[in-house]
One Martini backbone bead per residue (centre of mass of N, CA, C, O) as a GRO file, in nm:
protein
  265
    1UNK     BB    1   8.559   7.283   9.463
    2UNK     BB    2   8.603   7.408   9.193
    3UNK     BB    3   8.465   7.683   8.971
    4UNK     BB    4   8.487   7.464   8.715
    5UNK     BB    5   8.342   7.224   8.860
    6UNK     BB    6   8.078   6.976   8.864
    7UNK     BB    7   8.260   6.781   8.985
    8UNK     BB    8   8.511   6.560   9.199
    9UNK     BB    9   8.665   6.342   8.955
   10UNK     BB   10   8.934   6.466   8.948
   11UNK     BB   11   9.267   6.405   8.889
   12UNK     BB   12   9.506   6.418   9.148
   13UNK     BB   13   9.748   6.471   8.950
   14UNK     BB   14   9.636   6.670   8.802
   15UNK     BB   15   9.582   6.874   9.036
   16UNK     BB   16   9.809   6.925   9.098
   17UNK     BB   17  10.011   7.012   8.893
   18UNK     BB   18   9.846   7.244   8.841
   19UNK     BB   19   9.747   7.413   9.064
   20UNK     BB   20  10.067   7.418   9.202
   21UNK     BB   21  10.193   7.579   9.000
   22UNK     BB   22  10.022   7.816   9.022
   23UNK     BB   23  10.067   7.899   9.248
   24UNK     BB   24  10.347   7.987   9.244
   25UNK     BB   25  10.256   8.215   9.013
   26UNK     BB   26  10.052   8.387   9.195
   27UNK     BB   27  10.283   8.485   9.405
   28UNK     BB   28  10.333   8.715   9.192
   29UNK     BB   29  10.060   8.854   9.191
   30UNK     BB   30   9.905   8.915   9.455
   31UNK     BB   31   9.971   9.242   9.471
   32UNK     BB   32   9.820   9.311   9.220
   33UNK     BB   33   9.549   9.195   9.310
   34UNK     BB   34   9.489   9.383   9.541
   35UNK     BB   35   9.524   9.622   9.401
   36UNK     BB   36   9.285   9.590   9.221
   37UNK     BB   37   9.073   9.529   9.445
   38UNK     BB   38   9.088   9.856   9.562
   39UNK     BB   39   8.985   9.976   9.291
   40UNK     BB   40   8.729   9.851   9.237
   41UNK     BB   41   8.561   9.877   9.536
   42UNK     BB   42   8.561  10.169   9.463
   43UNK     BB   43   8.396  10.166   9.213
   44UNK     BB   44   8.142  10.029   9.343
   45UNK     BB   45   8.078  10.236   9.526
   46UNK     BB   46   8.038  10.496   9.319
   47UNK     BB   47   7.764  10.322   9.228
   48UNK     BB   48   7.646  10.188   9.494
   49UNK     BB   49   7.720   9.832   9.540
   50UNK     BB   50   7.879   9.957   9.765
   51UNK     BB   51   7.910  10.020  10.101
   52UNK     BB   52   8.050  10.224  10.303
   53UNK     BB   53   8.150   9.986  10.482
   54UNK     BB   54   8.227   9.753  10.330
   55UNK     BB   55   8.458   9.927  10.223
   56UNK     BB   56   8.563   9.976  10.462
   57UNK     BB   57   8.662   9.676  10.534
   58UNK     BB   58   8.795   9.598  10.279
   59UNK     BB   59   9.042   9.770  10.248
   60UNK     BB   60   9.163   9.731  10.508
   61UNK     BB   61   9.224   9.423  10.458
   62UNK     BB   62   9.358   9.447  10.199
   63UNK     BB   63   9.602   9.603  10.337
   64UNK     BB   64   9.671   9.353  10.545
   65UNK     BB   65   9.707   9.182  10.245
   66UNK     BB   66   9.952   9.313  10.175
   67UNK     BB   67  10.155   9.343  10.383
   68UNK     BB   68  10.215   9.052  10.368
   69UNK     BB   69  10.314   9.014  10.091
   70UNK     BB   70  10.543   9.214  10.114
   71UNK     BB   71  10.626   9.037  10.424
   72UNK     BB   72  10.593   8.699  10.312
   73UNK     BB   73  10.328   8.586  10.471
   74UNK     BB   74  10.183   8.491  10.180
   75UNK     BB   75   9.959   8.217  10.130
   76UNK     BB   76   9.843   7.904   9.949
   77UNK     BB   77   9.635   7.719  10.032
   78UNK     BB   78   9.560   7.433  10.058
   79UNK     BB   79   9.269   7.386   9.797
   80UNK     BB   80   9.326   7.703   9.680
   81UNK     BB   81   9.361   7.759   9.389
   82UNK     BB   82   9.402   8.062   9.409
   83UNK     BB   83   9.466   8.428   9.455
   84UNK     BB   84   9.204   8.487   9.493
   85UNK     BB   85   9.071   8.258   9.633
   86UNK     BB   86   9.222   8.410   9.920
   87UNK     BB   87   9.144   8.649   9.925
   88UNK     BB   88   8.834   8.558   9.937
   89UNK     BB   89   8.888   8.389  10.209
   90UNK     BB   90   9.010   8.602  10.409
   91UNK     BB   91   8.726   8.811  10.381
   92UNK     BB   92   8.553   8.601  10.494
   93UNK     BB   93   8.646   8.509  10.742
   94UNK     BB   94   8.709   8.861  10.864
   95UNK     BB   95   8.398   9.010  10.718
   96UNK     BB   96   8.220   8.809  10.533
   97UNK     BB   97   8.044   8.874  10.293
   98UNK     BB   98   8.144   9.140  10.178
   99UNK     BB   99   8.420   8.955  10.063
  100UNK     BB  100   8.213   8.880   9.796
  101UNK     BB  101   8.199   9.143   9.664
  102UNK     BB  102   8.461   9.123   9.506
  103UNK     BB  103   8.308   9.016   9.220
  104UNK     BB  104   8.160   9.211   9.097
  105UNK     BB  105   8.200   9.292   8.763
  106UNK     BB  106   8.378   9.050   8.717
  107UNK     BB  107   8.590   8.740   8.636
  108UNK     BB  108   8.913   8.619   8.646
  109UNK     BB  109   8.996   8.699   8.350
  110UNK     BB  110   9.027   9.040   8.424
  111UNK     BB  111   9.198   8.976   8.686
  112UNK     BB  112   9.451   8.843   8.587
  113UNK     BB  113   9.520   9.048   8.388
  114UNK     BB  114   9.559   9.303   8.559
  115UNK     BB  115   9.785   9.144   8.717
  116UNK     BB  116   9.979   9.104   8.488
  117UNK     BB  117   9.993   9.434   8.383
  118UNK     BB  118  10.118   9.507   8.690
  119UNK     BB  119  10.343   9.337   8.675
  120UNK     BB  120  10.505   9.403   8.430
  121UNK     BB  121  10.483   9.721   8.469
  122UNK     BB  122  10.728   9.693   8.703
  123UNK     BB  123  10.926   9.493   8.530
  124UNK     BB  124  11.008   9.743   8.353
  125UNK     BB  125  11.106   9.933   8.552
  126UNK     BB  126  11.348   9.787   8.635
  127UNK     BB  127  11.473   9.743   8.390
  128UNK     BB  128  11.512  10.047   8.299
  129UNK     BB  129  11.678  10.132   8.509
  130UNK     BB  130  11.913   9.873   8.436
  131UNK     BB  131  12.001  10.018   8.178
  132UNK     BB  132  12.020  10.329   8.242
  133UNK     BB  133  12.261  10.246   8.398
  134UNK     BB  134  12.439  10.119   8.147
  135UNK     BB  135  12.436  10.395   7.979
  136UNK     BB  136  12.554  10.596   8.130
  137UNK     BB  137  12.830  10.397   8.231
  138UNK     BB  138  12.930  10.459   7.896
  139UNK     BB  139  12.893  10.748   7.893
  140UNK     BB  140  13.106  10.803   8.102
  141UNK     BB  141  13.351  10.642   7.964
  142UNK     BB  142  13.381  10.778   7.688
  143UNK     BB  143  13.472  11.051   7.802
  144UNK     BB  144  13.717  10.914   7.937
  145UNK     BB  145  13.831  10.755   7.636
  146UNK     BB  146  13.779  10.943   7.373
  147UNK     BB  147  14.157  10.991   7.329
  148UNK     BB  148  14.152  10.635   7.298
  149UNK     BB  149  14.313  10.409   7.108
  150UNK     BB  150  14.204  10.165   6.869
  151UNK     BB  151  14.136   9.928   6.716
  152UNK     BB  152  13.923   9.818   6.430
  153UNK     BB  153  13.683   9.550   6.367
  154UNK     BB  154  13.676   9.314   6.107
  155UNK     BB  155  13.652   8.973   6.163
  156UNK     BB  156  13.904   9.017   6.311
  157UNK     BB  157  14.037   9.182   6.181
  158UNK     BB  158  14.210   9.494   6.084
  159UNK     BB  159  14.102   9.837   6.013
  160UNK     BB  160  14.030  10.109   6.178
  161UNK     BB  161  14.095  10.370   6.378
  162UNK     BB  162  13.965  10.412   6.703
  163UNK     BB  163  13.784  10.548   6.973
  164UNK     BB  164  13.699  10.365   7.317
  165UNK     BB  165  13.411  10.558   7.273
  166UNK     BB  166  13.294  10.425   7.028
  167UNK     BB  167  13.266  10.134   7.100
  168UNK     BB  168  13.081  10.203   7.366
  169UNK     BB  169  12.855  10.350   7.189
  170UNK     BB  170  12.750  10.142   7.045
  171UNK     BB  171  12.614  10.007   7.327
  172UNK     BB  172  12.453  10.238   7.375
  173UNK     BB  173  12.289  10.250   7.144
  174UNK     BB  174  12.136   9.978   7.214
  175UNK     BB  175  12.014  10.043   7.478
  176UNK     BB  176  11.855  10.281   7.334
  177UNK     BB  177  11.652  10.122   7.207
  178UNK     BB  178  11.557   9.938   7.423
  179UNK     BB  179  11.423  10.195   7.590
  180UNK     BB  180  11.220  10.205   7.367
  181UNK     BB  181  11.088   9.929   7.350
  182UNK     BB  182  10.977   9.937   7.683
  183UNK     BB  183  10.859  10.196   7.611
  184UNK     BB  184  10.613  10.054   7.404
  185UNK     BB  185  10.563   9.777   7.564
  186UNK     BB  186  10.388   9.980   7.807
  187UNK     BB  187  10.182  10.085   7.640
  188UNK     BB  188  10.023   9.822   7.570
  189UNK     BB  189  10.014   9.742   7.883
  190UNK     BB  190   9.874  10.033   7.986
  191UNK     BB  191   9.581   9.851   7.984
  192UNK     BB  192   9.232   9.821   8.089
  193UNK     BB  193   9.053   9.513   8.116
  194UNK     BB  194   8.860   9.591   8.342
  195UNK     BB  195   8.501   9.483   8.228
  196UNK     BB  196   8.512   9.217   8.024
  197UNK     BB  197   8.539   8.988   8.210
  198UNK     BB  198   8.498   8.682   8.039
  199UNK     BB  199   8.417   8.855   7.720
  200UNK     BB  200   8.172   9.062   7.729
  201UNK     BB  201   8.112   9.171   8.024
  202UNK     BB  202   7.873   9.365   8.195
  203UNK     BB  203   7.564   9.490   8.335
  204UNK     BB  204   7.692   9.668   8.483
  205UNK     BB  205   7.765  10.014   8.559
  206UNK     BB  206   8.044  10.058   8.529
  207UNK     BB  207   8.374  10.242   8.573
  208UNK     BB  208   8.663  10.209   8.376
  209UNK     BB  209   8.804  10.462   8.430
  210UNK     BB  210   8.853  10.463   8.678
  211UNK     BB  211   9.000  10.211   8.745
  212UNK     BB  212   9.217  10.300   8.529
  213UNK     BB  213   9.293  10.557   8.725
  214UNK     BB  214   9.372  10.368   9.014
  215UNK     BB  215   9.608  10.213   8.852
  216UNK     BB  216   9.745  10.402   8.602
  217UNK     BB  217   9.627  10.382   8.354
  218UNK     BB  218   9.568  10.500   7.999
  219UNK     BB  219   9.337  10.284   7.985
  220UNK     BB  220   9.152  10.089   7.804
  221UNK     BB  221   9.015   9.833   7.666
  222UNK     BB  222   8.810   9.801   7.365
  223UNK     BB  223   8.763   9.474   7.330
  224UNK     BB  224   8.656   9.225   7.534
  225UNK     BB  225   8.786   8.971   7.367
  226UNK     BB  226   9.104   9.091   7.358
  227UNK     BB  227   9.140   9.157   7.634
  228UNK     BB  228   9.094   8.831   7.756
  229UNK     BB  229   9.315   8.712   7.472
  230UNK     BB  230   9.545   8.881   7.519
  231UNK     BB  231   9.939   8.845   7.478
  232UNK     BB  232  10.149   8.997   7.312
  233UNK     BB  233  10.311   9.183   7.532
  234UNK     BB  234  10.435   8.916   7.673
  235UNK     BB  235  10.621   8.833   7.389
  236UNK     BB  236  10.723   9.116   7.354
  237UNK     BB  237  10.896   9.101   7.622
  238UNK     BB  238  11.085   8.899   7.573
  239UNK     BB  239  11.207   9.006   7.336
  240UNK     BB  240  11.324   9.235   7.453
  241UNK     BB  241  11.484   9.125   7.655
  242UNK     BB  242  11.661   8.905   7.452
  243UNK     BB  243  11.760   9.215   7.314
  244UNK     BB  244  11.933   9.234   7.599
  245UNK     BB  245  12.095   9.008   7.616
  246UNK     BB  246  12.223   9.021   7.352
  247UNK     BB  247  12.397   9.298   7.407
  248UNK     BB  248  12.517   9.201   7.616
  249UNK     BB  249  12.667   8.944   7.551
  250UNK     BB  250  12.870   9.110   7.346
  251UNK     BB  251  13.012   9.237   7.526
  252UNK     BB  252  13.114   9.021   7.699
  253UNK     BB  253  13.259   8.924   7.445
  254UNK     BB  254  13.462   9.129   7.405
  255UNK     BB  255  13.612   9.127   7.686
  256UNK     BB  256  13.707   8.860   7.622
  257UNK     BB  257  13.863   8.917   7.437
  258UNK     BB  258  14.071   9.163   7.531
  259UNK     BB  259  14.146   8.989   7.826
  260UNK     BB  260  14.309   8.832   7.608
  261UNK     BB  261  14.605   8.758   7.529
  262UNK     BB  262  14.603   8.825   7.208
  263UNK     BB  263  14.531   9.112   7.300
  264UNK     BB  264  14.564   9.282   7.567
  265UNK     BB  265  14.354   9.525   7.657
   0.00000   0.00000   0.00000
């Protein structure tokens, strides 16, 4: 039986096709779910609802099932929806019911956002890294090549001289836009959902701003029916993406006429 089934009566072809794809995609936020839930755990312990034991038994596991993440020996068991429900289920088996209360205040809706926006945020950090890298590495390119002159193109005519530092910080230019808008859309990604639970919230007396701070958030999502049905960061990032796709391509289209024959530079 899933989370969300009534009876067991779902279609088998329909099951693996869903199921079977999530999780491999589960398998990408893994580690992010186990860090929510290290942060949560911590958070729901200085409330009161999880006893210091349990805590600390809860910690270790996750601990012990992070590192599995880490060393690639971790997997979503067939028959087990989702990477949710396999780290609650290692818990469950590892430590008894104590396992089963890292789900008090929280909901799989804000669980599984929380766990997008911390593999978002970290991807973006590697982006930014190699962006980075090839913006330095134009910047060195045109020191050296400051007083080289070439020809500048208008529709592929020959228009003005131009020295070929020029035509590099150009491309330095587009990628330093690049890492503009790539920490803009990290900013919006970099606030924490969870505590809207399932859309409403939840009764319990949780410390949103903790858990938002043991995660590195800068802050929570305000507004919980918002929190887990914004999708917005996602597509923000694609664009930014596809608009450094666009900026290489460009470049390597440059290099591809230069070192035409006809061009022979």
């Amino acid at each position: 039986m899933k989370l969300w089934q009534k009876n067991t009566d779902a279609n088998q072809a329909v099951d693996r096709f869903t199921v079977g794809h999530d999780r491999e995609m589960d398998l990408f936020l893994a580690e992010a779910d186990v860090l929510g839930s290290l942060a949560h755990t911590r958070m729901l312990n200085s409330i009161g609802l999880l006893g210091d034991e349990d805590l600390q038994a809860v910690q270790r596991e996750l601990k012990k099932i992070h590192a599995d993440i880490v060393a690639g020996r971790f997997t979503i068991d067939e028959g087990i929806e989702d990477v949710h429900s396999q780290v609650e289920f290692l818990l469950t088996e590892r430590i008894g019911d104590a396992g089963k209360k890292i789900h008090s205040g929280r909901s799989r809706n804000d669980q599984v956002l929380v766990d997008l926006r911390i593999f978002l945020r970290r991807q973006i950090k590697e982006i930014v890294e190699d962006v980075e890298s090839l913006f330095r590495l134009l910047q060195s390119l045109s020191d050296k090549y400051n007083e080289v002159l070439m020809p500048g193109y208008t529709h592929l005519q020959r228009a003005q001289p131009i020295s070929f530092a020029q035509q590099l910080l150009a491309y330095a230019n587009m990628f330093l836009r690049d890492l503009e808008r790539l920490a803009d859309c990290r900013a919006r990604i970099n606030r924490c959902p969870l505590g809207a639970a399932a859309l409403a919230g939840t009764t319990y007396p949780i410390d949103r701003a903790l858990t938002a701070r043991l995660l590195g958030f800068d802050g929570v999502c305000e507004n919980s029916i918002d929190a887990v049905s914004d999708r917005d960061y996602v597509i923000e990032l694609a664009f930014v993406n596809a608009m450094i796709a666009m900026h290489i391509s460009r470049l390597a289209e440059e290099v591809t006429l230069w070192a035409s024959y006809e061009f022979r530079f």
